[in-house]
PDB file of C-alpha atoms in Angstrom:
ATOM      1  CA  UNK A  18     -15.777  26.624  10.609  1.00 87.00           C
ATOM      2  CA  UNK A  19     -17.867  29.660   9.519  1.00 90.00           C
ATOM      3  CA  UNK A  20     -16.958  33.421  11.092  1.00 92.00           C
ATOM      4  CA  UNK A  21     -17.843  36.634   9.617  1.00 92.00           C
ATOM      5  CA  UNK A  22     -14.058  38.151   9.234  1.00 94.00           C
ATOM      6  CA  UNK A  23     -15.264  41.505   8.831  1.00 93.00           C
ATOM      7  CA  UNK A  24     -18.283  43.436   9.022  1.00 92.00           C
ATOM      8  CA  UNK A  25     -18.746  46.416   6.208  1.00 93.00           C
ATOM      9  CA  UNK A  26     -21.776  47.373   7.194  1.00 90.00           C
ATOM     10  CA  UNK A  27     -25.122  45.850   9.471  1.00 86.00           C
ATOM     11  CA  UNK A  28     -26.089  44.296   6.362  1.00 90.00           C
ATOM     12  CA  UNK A  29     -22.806  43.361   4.046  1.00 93.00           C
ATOM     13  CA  UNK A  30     -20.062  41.320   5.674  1.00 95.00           C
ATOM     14  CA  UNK A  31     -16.365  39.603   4.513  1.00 96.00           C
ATOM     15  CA  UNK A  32     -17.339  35.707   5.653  1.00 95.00           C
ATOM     16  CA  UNK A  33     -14.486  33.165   5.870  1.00 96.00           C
ATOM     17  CA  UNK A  34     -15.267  29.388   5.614  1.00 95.00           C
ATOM     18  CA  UNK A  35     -13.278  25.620   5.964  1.00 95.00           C
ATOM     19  CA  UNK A  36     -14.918  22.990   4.742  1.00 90.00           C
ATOM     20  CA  UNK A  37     -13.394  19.696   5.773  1.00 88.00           C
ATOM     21  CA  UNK A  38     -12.747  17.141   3.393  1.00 84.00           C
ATOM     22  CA  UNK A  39     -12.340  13.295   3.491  1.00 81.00           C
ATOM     23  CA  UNK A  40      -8.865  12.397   4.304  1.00 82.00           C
ATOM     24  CA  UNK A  41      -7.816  11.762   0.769  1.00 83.00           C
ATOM     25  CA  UNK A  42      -8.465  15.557   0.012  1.00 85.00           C
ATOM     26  CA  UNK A  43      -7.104  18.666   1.183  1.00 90.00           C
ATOM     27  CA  UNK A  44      -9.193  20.598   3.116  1.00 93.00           C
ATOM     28  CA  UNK A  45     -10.976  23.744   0.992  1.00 94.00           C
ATOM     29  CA  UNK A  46     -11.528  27.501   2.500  1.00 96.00           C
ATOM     30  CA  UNK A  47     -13.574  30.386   0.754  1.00 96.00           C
ATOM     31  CA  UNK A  48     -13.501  34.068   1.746  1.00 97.00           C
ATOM     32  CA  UNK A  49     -17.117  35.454   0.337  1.00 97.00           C
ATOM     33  CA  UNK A  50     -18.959  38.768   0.170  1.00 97.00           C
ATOM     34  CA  UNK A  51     -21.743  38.696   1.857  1.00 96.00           C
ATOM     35  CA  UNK A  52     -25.164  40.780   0.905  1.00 96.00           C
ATOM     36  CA  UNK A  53     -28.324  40.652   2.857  1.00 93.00           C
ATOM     37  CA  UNK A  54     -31.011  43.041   0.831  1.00 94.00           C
ATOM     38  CA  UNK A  55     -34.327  43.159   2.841  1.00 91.00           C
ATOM     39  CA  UNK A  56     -37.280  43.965   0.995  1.00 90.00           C
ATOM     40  CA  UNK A  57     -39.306  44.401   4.202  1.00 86.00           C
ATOM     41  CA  UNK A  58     -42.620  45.949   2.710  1.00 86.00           C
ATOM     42  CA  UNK A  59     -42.616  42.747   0.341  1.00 89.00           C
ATOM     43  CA  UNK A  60     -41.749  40.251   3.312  1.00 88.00           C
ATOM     44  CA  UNK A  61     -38.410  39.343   0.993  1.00 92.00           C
ATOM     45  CA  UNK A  62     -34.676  38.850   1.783  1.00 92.00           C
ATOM     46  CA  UNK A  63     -32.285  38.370  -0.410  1.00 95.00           C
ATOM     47  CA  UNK A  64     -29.096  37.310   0.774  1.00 95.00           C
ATOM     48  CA  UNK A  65     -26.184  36.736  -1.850  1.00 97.00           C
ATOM     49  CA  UNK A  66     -22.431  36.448  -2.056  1.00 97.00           C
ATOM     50  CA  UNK A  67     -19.525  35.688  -4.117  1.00 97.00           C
ATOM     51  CA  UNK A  68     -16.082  34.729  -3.478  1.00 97.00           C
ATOM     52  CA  UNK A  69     -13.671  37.671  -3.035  1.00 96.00           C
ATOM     53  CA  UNK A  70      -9.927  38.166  -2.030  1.00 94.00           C
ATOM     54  CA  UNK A  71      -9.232  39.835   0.603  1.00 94.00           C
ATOM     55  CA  UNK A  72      -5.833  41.334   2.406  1.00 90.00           C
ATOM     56  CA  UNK A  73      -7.039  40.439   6.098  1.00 91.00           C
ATOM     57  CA  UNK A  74      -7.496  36.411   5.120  1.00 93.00           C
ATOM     58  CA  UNK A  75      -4.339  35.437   2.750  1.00 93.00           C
ATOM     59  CA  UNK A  76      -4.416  32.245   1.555  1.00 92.00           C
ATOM     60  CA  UNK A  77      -4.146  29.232   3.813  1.00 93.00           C
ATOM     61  CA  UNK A  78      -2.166  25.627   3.409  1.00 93.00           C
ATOM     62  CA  UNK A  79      -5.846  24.753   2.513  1.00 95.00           C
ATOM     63  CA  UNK A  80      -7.347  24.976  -1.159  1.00 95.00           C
ATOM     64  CA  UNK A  81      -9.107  28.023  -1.744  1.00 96.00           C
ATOM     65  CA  UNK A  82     -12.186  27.446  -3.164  1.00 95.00           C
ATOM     66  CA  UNK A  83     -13.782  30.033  -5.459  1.00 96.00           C
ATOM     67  CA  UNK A  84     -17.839  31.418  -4.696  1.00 96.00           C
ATOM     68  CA  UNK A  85     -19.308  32.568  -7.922  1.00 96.00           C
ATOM     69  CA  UNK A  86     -22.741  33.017  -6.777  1.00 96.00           C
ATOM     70  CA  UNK A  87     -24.379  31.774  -3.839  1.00 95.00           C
ATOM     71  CA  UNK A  88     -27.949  33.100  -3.170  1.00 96.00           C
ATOM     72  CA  UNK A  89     -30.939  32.655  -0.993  1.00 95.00           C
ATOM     73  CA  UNK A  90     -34.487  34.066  -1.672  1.00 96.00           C
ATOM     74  CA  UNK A  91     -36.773  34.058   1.292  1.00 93.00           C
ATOM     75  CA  UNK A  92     -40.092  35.274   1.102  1.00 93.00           C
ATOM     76  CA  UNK A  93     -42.306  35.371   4.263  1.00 89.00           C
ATOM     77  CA  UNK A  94     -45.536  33.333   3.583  1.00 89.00           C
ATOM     78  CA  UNK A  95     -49.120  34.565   4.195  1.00 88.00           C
ATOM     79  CA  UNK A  96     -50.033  34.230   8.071  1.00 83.00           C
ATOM     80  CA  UNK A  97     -46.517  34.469   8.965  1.00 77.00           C
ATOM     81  CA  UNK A  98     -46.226  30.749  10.145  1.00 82.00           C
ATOM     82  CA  UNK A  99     -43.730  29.590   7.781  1.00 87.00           C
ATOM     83  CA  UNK A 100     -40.951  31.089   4.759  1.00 89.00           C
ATOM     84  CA  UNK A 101     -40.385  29.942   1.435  1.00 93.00           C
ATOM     85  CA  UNK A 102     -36.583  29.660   0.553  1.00 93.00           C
ATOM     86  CA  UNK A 103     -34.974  29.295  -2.845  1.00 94.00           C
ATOM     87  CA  UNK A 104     -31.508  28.840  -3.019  1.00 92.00           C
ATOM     88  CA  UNK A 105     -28.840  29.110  -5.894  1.00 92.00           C
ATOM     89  CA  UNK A 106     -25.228  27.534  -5.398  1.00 89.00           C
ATOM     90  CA  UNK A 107     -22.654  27.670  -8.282  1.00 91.00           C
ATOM     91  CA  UNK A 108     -18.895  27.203  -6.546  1.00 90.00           C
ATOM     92  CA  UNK A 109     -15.855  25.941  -8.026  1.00 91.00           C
ATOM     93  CA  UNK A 110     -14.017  23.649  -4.801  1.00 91.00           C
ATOM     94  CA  UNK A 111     -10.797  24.047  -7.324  1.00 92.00           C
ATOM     95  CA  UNK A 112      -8.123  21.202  -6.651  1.00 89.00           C
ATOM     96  CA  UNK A 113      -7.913  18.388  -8.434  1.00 86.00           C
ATOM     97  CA  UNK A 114     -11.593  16.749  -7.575  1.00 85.00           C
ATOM     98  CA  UNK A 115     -12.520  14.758 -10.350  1.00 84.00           C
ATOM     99  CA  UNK A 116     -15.768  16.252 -11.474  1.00 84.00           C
ATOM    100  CA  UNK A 117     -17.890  13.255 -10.731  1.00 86.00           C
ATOM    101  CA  UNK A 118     -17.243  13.763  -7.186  1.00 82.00           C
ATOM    102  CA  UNK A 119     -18.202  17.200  -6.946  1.00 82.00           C
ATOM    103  CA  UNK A 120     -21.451  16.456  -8.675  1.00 83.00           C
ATOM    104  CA  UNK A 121     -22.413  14.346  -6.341  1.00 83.00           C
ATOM    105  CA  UNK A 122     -21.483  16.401  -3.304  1.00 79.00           C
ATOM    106  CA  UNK A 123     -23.678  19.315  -5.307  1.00 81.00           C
ATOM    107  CA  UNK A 124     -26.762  16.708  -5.974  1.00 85.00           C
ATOM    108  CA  UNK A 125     -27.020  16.242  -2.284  1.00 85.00           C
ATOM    109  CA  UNK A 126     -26.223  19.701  -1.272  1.00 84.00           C
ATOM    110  CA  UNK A 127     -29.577  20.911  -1.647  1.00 85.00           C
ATOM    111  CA  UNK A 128     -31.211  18.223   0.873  1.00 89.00           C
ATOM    112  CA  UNK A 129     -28.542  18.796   3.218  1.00 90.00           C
ATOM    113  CA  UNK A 130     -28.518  22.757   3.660  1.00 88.00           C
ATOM    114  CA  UNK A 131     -32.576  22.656   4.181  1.00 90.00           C
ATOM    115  CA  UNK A 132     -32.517  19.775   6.236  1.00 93.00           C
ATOM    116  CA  UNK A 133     -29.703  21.546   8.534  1.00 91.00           C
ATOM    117  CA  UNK A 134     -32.117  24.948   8.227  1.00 87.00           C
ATOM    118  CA  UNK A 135     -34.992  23.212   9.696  1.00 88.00           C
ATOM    119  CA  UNK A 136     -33.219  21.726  12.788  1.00 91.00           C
ATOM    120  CA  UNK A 137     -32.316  25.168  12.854  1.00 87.00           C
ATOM    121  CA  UNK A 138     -35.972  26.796  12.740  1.00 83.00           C
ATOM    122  CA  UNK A 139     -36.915  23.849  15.386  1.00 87.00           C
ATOM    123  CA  UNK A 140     -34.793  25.129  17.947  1.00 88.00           C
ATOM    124  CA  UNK A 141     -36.746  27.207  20.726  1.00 85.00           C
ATOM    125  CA  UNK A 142     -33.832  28.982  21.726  1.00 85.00           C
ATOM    126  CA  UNK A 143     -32.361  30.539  18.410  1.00 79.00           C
ATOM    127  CA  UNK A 144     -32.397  34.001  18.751  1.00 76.00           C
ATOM    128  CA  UNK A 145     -31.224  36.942  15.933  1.00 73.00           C
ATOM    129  CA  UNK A 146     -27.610  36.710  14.900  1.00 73.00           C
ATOM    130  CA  UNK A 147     -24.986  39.340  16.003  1.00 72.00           C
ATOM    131  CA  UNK A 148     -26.063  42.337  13.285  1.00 71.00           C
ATOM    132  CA  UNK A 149     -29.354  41.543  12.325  1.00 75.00           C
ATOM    133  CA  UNK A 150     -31.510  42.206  15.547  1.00 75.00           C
ATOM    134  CA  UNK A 151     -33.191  45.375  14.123  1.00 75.00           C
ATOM    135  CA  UNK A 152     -33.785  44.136  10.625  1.00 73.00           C
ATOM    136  CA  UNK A 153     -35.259  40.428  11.849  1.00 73.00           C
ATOM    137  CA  UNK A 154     -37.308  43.321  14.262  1.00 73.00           C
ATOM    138  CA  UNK A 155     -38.657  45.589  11.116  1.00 74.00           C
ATOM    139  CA  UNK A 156     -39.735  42.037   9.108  1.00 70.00           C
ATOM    140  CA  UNK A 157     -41.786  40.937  12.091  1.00 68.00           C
ATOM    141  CA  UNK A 158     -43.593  44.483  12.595  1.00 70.00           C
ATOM    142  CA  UNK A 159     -44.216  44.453   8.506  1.00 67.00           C
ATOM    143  CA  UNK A 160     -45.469  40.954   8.660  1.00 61.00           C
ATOM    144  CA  UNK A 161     -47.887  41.984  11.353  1.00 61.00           C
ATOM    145  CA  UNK A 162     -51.270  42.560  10.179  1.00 58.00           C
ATOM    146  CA  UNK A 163     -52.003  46.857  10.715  1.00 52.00           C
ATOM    147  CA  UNK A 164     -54.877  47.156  13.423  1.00 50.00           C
ATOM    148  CA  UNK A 165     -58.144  48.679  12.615  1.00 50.00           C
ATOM    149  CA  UNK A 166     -59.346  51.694  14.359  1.00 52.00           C
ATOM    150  CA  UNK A 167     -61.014  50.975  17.223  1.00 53.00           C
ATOM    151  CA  UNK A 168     -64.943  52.221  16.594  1.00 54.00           C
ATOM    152  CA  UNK A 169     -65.940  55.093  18.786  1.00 53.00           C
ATOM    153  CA  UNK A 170     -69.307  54.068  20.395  1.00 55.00           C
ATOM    154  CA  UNK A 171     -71.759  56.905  20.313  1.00 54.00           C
ATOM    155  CA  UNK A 172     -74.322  57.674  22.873  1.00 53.00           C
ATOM    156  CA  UNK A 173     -77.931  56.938  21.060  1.00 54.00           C
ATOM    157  CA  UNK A 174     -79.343  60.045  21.032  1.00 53.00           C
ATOM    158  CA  UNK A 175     -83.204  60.047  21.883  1.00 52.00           C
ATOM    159  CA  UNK A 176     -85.573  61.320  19.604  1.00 49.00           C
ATOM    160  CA  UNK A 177     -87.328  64.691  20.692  1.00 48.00           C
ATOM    161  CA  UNK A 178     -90.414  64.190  18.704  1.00 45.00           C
TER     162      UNK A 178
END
């Protein structure tokens, strides 16, 4: 389960997330701030967030896991056909995990959360989320080569003499 709780502003939100666990774990929840900073003249969008609390989403019978930085870097790629994404995850699923365990959910992590964003970017019929209409608007109008002038033609003129 993912949900933005609360949205600060069309570009910062409060997100709450439960992760669920095999049986032999509790389940984990994180409450993060959100940032998405658009760099639209440079094709860029950073989006970043870190775990905060938060009066609206007390803690749960779940463990609440803690976000220290979680960051994606996508930068459009010439011709527009395709983005380049970099991604940064440091989180602490607190609990007692044994360590090994959580280093091998994190070794996989990366594979997982690109595979899931391509079957994403596959799908014909994903359109803007809630909030970010105008913004996914103003990086497609940047991204779109500016149009020449069209040439006035000119009547040949004859020659007099």
């Amino acid at each position: 389960e993912i949900r933005i709780a609360t949205r600060l502003n069309p570009l910062e939100y409060i997100e709450y997330e439960r992760m669920g666990t095999p049986f032999i774990l509790k389940d984990r929840d994180f409450v993060t701030h959100v940032k998405v900073v658009p760099q639209v003249a440079n094709g860029i969008v950073d989006i970043v967030s870190h775990s905060e609390d938060r009066a609206e989403l007390p803690p749960t019978s779940y463990v609440r896991g803690e976000v220290h930085l979680v960051s994606f870097h996508l930068t459009a790629q010439p011709g527009g056909k395709s983005t380049r994404i970099v991604a940064e995850f440091q989180v602490d699923p607190k609990g007692v995990i044994p360590k090994w365990i959580v280093n091998l959910y994190q070794r996989s992590w990366p594979w997982h959360v690109f595979q899931a964003i391509r079957r994403q970017a596959a799908k014909s019929d994903i359109g803007a989320p809630e909030g970010f209409e105008s913004l996914i608007g103003e990086l497609v109008k940047a991204e779109q080569p500016a149009r020449a002038p069209k040439k006035v033609k000119r009547k040949k003129r004859r020659k007099l003499f």
